[in-house]
XYZ file of C-alpha atoms in Angstrom:
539
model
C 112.497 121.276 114.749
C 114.317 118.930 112.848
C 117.575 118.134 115.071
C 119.014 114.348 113.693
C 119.413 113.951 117.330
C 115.702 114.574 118.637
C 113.225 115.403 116.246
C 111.573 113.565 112.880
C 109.494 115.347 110.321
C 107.004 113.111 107.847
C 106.739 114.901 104.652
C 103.132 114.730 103.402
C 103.278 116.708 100.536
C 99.810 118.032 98.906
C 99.550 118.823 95.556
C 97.898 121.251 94.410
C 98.236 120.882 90.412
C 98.993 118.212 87.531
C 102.389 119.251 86.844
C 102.043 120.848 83.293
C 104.446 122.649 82.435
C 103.760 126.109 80.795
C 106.389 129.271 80.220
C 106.418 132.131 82.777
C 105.653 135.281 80.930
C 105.690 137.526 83.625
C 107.862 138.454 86.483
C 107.234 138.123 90.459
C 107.814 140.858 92.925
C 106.607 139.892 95.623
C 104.839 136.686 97.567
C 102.978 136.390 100.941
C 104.293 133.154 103.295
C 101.996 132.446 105.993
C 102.847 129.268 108.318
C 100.046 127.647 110.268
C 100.210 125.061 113.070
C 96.618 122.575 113.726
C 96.463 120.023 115.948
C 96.259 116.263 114.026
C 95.710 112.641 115.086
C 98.974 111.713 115.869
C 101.282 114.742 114.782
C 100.693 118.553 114.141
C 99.870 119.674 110.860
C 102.278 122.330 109.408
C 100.852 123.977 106.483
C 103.456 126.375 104.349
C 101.032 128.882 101.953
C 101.317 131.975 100.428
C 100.083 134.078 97.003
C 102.563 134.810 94.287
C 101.787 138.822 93.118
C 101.960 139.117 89.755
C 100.397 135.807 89.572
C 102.738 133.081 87.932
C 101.833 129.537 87.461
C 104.489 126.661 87.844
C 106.671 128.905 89.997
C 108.579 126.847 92.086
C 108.556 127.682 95.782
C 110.843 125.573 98.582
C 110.722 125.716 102.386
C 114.127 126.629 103.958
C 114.813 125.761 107.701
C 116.742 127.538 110.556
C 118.643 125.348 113.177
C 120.907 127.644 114.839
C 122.602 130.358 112.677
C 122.249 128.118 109.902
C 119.492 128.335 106.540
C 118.908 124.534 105.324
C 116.565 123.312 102.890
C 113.550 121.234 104.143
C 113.362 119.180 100.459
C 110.018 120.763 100.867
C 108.510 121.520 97.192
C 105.592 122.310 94.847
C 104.456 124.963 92.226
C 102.268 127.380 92.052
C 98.681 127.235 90.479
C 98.008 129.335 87.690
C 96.670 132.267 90.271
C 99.384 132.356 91.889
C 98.378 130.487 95.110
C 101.021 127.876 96.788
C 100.876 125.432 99.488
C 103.030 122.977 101.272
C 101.789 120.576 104.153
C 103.879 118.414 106.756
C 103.758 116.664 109.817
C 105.600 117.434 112.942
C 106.617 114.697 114.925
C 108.626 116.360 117.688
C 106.661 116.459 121.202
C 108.654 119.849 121.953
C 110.601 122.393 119.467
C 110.572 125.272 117.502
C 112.019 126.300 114.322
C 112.025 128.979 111.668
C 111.060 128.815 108.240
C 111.352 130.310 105.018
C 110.372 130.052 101.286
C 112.075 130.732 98.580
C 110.168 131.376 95.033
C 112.058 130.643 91.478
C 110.557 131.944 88.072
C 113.541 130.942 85.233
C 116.424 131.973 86.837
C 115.465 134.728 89.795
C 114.895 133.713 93.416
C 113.100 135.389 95.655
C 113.178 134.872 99.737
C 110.117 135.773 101.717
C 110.198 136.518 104.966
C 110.525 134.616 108.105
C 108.119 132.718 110.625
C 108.639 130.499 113.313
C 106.670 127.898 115.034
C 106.673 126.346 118.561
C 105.898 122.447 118.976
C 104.194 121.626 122.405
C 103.042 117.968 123.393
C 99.729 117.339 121.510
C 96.569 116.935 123.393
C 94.730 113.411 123.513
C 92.974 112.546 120.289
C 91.738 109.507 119.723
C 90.471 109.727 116.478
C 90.784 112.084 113.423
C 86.731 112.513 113.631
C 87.181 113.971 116.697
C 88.468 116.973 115.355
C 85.073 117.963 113.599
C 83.770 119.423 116.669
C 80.066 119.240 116.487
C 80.302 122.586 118.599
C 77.173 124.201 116.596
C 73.538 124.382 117.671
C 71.547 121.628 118.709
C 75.077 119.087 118.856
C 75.736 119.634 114.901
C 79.041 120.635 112.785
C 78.930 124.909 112.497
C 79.800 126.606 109.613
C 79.777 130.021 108.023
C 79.835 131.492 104.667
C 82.041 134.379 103.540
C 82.923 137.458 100.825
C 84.279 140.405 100.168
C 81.550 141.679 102.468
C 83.473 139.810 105.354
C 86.990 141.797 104.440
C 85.971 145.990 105.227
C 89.068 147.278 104.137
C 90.946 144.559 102.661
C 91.542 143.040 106.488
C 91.919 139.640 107.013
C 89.986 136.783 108.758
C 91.655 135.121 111.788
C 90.740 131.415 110.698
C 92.518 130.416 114.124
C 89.831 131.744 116.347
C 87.410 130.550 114.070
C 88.288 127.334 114.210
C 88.679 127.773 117.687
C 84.917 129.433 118.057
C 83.665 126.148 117.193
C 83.343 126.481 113.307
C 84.250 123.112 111.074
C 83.976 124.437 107.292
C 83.502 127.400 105.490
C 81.669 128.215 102.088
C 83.948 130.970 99.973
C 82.295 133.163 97.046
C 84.446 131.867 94.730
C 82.769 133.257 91.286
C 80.267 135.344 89.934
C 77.973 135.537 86.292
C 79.200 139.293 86.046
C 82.857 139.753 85.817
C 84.014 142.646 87.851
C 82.367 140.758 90.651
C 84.092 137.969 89.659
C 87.599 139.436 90.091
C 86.770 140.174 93.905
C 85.759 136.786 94.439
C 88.576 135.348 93.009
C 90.844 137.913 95.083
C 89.408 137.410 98.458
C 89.117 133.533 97.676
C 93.089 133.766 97.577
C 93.163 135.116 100.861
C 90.829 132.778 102.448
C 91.203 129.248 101.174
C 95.052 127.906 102.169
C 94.369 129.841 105.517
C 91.098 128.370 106.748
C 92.543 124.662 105.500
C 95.730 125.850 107.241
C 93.657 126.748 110.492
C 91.904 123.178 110.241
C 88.868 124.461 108.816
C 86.645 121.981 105.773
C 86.248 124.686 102.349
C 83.566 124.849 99.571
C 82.795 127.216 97.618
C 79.957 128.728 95.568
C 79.098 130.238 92.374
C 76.653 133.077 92.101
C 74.548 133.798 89.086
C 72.543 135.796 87.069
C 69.651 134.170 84.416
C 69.839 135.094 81.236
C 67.299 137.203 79.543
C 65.372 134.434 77.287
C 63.327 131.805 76.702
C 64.624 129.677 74.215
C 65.652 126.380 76.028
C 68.556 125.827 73.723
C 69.995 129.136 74.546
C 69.129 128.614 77.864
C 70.929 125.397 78.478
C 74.305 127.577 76.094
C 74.185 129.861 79.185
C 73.804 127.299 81.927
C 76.904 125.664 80.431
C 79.294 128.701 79.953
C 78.876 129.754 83.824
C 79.536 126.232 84.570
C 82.497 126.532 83.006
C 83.848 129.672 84.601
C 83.303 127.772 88.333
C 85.227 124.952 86.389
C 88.187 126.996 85.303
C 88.305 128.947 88.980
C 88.412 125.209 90.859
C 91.051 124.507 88.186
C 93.053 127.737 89.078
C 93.056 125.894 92.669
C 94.478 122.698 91.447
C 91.199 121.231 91.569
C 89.288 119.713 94.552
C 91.544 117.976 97.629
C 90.549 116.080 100.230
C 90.010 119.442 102.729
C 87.223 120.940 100.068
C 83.382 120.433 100.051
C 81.768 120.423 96.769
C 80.897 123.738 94.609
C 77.573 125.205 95.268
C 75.349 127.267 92.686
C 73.590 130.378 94.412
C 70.665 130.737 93.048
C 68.495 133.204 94.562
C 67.315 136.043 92.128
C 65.369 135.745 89.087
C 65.304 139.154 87.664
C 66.700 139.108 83.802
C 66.032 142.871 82.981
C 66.016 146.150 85.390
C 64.604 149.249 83.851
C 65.129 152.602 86.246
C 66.665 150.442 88.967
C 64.166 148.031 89.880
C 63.617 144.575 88.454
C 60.565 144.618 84.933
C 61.103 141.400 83.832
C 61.345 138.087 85.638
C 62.308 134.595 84.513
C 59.735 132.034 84.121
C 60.147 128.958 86.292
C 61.009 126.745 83.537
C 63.616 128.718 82.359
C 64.789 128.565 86.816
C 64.487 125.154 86.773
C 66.501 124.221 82.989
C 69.062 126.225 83.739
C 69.768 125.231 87.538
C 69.622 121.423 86.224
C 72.406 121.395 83.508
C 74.602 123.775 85.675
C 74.369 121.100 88.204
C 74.408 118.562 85.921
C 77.339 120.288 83.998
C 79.731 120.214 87.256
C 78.936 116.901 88.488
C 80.154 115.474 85.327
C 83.766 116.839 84.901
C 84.212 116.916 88.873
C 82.903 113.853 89.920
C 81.206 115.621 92.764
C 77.142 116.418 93.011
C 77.431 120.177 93.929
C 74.867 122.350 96.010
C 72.221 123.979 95.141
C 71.991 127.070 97.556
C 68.396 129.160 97.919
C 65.756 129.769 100.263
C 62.362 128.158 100.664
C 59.960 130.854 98.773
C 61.906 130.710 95.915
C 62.094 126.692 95.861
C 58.381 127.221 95.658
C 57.389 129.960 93.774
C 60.452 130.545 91.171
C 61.031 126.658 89.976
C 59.224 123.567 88.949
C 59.520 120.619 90.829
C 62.042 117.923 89.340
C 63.297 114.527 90.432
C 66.727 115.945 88.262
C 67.247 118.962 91.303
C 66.346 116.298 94.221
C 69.395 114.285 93.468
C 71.520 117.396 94.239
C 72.731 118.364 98.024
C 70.380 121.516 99.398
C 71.745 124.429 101.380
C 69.026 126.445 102.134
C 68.117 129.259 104.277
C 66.040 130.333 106.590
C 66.042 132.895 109.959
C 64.328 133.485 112.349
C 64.559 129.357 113.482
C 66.709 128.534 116.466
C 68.754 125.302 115.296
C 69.358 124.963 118.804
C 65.912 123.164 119.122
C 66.349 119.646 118.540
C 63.210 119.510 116.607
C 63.749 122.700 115.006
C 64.537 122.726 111.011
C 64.201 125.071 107.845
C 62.065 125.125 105.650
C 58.571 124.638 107.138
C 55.454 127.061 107.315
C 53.544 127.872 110.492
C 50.302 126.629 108.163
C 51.104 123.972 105.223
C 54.424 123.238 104.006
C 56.369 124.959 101.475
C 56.148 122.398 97.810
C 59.194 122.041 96.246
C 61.361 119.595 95.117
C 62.951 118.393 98.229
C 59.869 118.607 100.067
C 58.689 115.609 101.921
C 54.864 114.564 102.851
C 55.167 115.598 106.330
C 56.269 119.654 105.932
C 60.050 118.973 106.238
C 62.587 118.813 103.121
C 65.867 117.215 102.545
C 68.228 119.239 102.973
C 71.464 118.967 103.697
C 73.216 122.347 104.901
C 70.648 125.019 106.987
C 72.143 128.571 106.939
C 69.655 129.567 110.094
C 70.907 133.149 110.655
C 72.900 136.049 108.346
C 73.434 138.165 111.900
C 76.477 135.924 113.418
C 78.866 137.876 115.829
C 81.618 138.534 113.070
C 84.706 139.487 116.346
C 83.518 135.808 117.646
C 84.927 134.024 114.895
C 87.514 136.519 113.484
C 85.816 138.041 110.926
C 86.302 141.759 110.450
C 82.811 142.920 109.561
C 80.065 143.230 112.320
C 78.330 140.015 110.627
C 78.578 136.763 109.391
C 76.393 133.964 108.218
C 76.362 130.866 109.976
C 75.257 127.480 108.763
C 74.814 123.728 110.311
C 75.451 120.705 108.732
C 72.999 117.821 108.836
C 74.718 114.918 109.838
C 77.583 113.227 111.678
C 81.433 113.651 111.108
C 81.112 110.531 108.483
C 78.163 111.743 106.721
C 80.133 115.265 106.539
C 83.395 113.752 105.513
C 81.858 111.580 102.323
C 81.360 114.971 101.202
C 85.045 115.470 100.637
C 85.463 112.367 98.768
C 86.546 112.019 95.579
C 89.999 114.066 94.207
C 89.420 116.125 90.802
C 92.472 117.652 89.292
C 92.006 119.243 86.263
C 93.989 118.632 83.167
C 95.636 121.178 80.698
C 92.300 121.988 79.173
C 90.378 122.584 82.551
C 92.535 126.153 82.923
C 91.096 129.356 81.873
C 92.463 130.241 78.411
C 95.107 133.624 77.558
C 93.450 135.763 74.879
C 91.096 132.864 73.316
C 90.660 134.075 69.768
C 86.894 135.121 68.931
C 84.550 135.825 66.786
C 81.975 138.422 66.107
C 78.686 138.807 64.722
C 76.433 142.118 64.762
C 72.788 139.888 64.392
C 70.034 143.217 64.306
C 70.818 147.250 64.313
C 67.524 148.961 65.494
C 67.974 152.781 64.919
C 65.654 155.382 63.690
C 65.027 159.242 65.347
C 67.059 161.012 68.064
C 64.143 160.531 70.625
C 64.690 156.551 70.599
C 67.468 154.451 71.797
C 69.385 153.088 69.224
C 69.098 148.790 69.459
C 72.168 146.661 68.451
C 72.835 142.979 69.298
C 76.090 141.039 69.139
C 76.746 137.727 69.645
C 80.674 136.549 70.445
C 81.903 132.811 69.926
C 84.968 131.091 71.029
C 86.421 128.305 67.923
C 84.758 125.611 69.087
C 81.768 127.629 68.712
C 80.223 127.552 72.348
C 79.422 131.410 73.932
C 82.536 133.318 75.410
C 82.000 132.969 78.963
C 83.738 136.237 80.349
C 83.298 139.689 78.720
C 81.161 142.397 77.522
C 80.247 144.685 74.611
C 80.539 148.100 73.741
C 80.316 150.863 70.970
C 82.771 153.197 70.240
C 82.894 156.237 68.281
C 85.258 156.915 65.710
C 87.995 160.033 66.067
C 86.266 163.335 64.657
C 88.462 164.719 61.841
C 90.452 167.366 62.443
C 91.489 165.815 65.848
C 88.336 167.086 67.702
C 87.288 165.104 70.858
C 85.659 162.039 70.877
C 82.290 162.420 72.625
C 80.996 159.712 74.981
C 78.203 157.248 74.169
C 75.558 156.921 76.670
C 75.183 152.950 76.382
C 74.287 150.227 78.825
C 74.825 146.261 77.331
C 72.216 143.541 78.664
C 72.957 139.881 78.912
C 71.043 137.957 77.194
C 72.417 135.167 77.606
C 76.096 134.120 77.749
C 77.567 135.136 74.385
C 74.669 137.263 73.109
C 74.249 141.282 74.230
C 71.354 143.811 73.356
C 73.294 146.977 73.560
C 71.070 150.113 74.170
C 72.305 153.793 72.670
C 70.843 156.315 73.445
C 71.286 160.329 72.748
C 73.004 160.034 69.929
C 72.914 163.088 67.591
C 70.977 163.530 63.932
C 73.258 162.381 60.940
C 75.877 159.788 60.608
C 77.561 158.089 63.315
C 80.804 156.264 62.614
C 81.846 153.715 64.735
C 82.649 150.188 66.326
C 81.273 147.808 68.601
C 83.967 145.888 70.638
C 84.325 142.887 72.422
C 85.838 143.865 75.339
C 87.395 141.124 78.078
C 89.027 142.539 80.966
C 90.009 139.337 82.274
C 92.306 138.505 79.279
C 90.536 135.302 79.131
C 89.041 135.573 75.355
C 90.604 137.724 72.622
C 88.816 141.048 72.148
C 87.421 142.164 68.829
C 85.410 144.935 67.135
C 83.243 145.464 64.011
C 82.778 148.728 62.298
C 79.312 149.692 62.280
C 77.383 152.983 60.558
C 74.729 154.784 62.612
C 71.995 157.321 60.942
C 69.532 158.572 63.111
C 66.788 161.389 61.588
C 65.876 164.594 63.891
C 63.266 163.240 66.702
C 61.654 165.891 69.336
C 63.245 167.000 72.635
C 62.544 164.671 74.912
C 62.471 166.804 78.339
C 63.368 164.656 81.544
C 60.872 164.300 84.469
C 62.377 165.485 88.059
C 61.745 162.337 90.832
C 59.907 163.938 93.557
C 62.149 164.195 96.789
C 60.645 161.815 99.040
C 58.578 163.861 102.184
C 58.503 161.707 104.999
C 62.361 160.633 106.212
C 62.704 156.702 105.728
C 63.474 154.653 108.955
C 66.283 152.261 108.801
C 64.953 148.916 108.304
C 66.738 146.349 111.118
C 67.900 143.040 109.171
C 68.784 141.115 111.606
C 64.995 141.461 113.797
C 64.210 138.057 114.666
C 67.015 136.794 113.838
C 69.548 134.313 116.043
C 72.549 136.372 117.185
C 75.121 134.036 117.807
């Protein structure tokens, strides 16, 4: 591909991170290199991408070429973010060739060489303008998009971004965090696998945050919690190299407003001035170290009947959703009632709201657009290419104290021990700080027996920690036996991100009566599947 003789290549480098410069504690062993080809106004895009396993940050990963029998290098560079994710974009200017490509990744002073891929330059077709390429293939004449998760990768397989481009689709919202952390780390995996592709494949990315309330009232502690899951979506964008001009803004999912479940179904609710506090200053929160308004992502029931109405939410873009509504009618939009209109704070006076993204059906095709499970969620935007694209503006790279801390020392203070007779749970809350004093944001809590002497076993704890709010746990015991217990509770963080700690703590519980169990009664009648996707557009 890059002959002196016949072919040119314009380097357009992106990068994806400040360059800060931090030591490599670990080793590589291995990296992914992908190589993806999308047709630009004037030349082909060539994007170079791949995932560093263990991750490394500031790895430094060059594109080799092959003309011939001979390796060269392309002068192609960057470094890897802190997770571990690379990327490298160029133009091709040739009308015809093809070329093979490698990268090579250096951590202090071992190299490793992925393996190969080749690509094939044919003459481009006509394009007059770079708007042209957001197709506005979707329903009723507007820009599709979908919405993936780990629920979109059945056994870890991937999703062809290529034919989803090619099916018409212009952007794609990624799960890209989560309030609890284990289902934070599978965002954050399956976020690696998707973003550099479905940029690579030509495809527009956001990404969204979803959360959990915390279980209180107290608007101060409220607005503490609001702020620390801010700041995890801050430190994952940061672990991306921050936004670039191929990402839509972060979006908050905020669709559930349980804050305690008791036997597996939902006993305590949050009030709707607790919804509304804490959606504003997460919103608020983002928008002022990104420099973009994020989304706000729900559905129209819960606009109504879970939040107050505030002129602070209607500045922020809506995705909402709502089935069941063909977007394919011109006149056709979410969000209204068959009687009345739904009252919230994007509502307008005649029954419509303003709203800016429409996710009209969770029962998309999933082989259409090259997604492994049987269904995806699609989405239209509302709005023209420009409209769409002054989303994207507006660069935010983080700086060194944007990226999610190593083993953050902490602090910890046991607040109220609630213990008394066998036959009750034992109460404990904890509440974890980082130095600056602000809640840890990852983490959780548990108590831990000491060793019996004599070297007996150590006998399990039945326990179960509750969120209260970020920082602050109510940590239920329960069947412990009469006498003294000696023990710990531990901060535990199995992200690494804040330092773990542990406090001793004495437990003496009295004799209570047996308490006896109650049997649930095997359900008689057999219970008929219940179809999700009736009513629902099938496209």
């Amino acid at each position: 591909m890059t002959s002196p003789r016949r072919i040119s290549l314009l380097l357009l480098i992106w990068a994806l991170l400040a360059n800060i410069s931090s030591p490599i504690s670990q080793a590589a062993t291995t990296s992914t290199f992908n190589l993806t080809q999308t047709p630009a106004f004037p030349d082909y895009k060539v994007t170079f991408h791949g995932v560093i396993k263990p991750k490394v940050k500031n790895a430094v990963v060059r594109i080799d070429v092959k003309l011939g029998k001979t390796w060269s290098d392309t002068r192609l560079r960057t470094k890897s973010t802190p997770s571990g994710a690379w990327r490298i974009q160029a133009r091709a200017t040739a009308l015809a060739a093809n070329a093979t490509y490698r990268a090579k990744v250096t951590i202090g002073g071992k190299t490793l060489t992925t393996k190969t891929k080749r690509i094939f330059i044919e003459q481009n077709p006509a394009i007059s303008t770079p708007d042209e390429l957001i197709s506005l293939s979707g329903p009723g004449g507007r820009i599709h998009g979908t919405d993936i998760s780990r629920w979109q990768h059945p056994q870890d397989k991937p999703i062809d971004f290529v034919k989803m481009y090619n099916a018409g689709i212009r952007f794609v919202m990624i799960k890209a965090s989560d309030t609890r952390d284990d289902s934070d780390a599978l965002a954050l995996k399956y976020l690696l696998m998707d973003r550099d592709p479905a940029q690579a494949a030509g495809i527009y990315t956001g990404y969204y945050h979803y959360t959990l309330l915390p279980n209180t009232t107290n608007k101060a502690a409220v607005i503490l919690d609001a702020k620390a899951q801010a700041q995890k979506a801050i430190w994952r964008l940061s672990s991306l190299g921050g936004y670039s001009d191929r990402d839509l803004p972060y979006a908050l999912d905020l669709e559930n407003k349980c804050v305690q479940v008791t036997n597996g179904s939902c006993s305590k609710y949050a009030p709707k001035s607790v919804v509304t506090l804490w959606a504003e200053t997460w919103l608020e929160t983002m928008y002022e170290k990104t420099g973009r308004k994020p989304f706000l992502y729900s559905y129209p029931t819960f606009l109504e009947q879970a939040m107050v109405r505030s002129e602070k939410l209607r500045q922020y873009p809506l995705w909402k959703a709502q089935y069941g509504i063909n977007p394919a009618d011109p006149i056709a939009e979410p969000g209204r009632k068959a009687f009345g209109c739904f009252v919230h704070s994007w509502s307008t006076a005649n029954c419509s709201s303003l709203w800016q993204i429409w996710q009209y059906s969770s029962c998309g095709i999933g082989e259409k657009y090259g997604v492994p499970s049987p269904r995806v969620d699609l989405n239209v935007f509302r709005g023209d290419s420009a409209s769409f694209l002054q989303l994207t503006r507006g660069i935010w790279t983080p700086a060194s104290g944007d990226y999610l801390p190593v083993k953050e020392p902490t602090t910890m203070l046991i607040t109220s021990v609630k213990a008394s007779s066998t036959d009750k749970p034992v109460k404990i809350t904890v509440e974890v700080k980082r130095p600056n004093g602000e809640p840890v944001v990852t983490g959780t809590v548990a108590f831990r027996r000491s060793p019996v002497e004599g070297g007996g076993p150590v006998i399990k704890v039945d326990q179960s920690p509750v969120r209260d709010r970020a920082g602050i746990w109510t940590l239920t015991l329960r069947n412990l036996p009469a006498g003294l217990t000696q023990g710990y509770v531990a901060f535990v963080d199995q992200t690494g991100t804040h330092l773990e700690i542990r406090q001793d703590l004495s437990i003496d519980l009295i004799q209570g009566p047996e308490v006896i169990p109650t049997p649930k009664p095997k359900p008689s009648t057999p219970v008929v599947p219940f179809d999700s996707c009736k009513n629902q557009i099938k496209n």
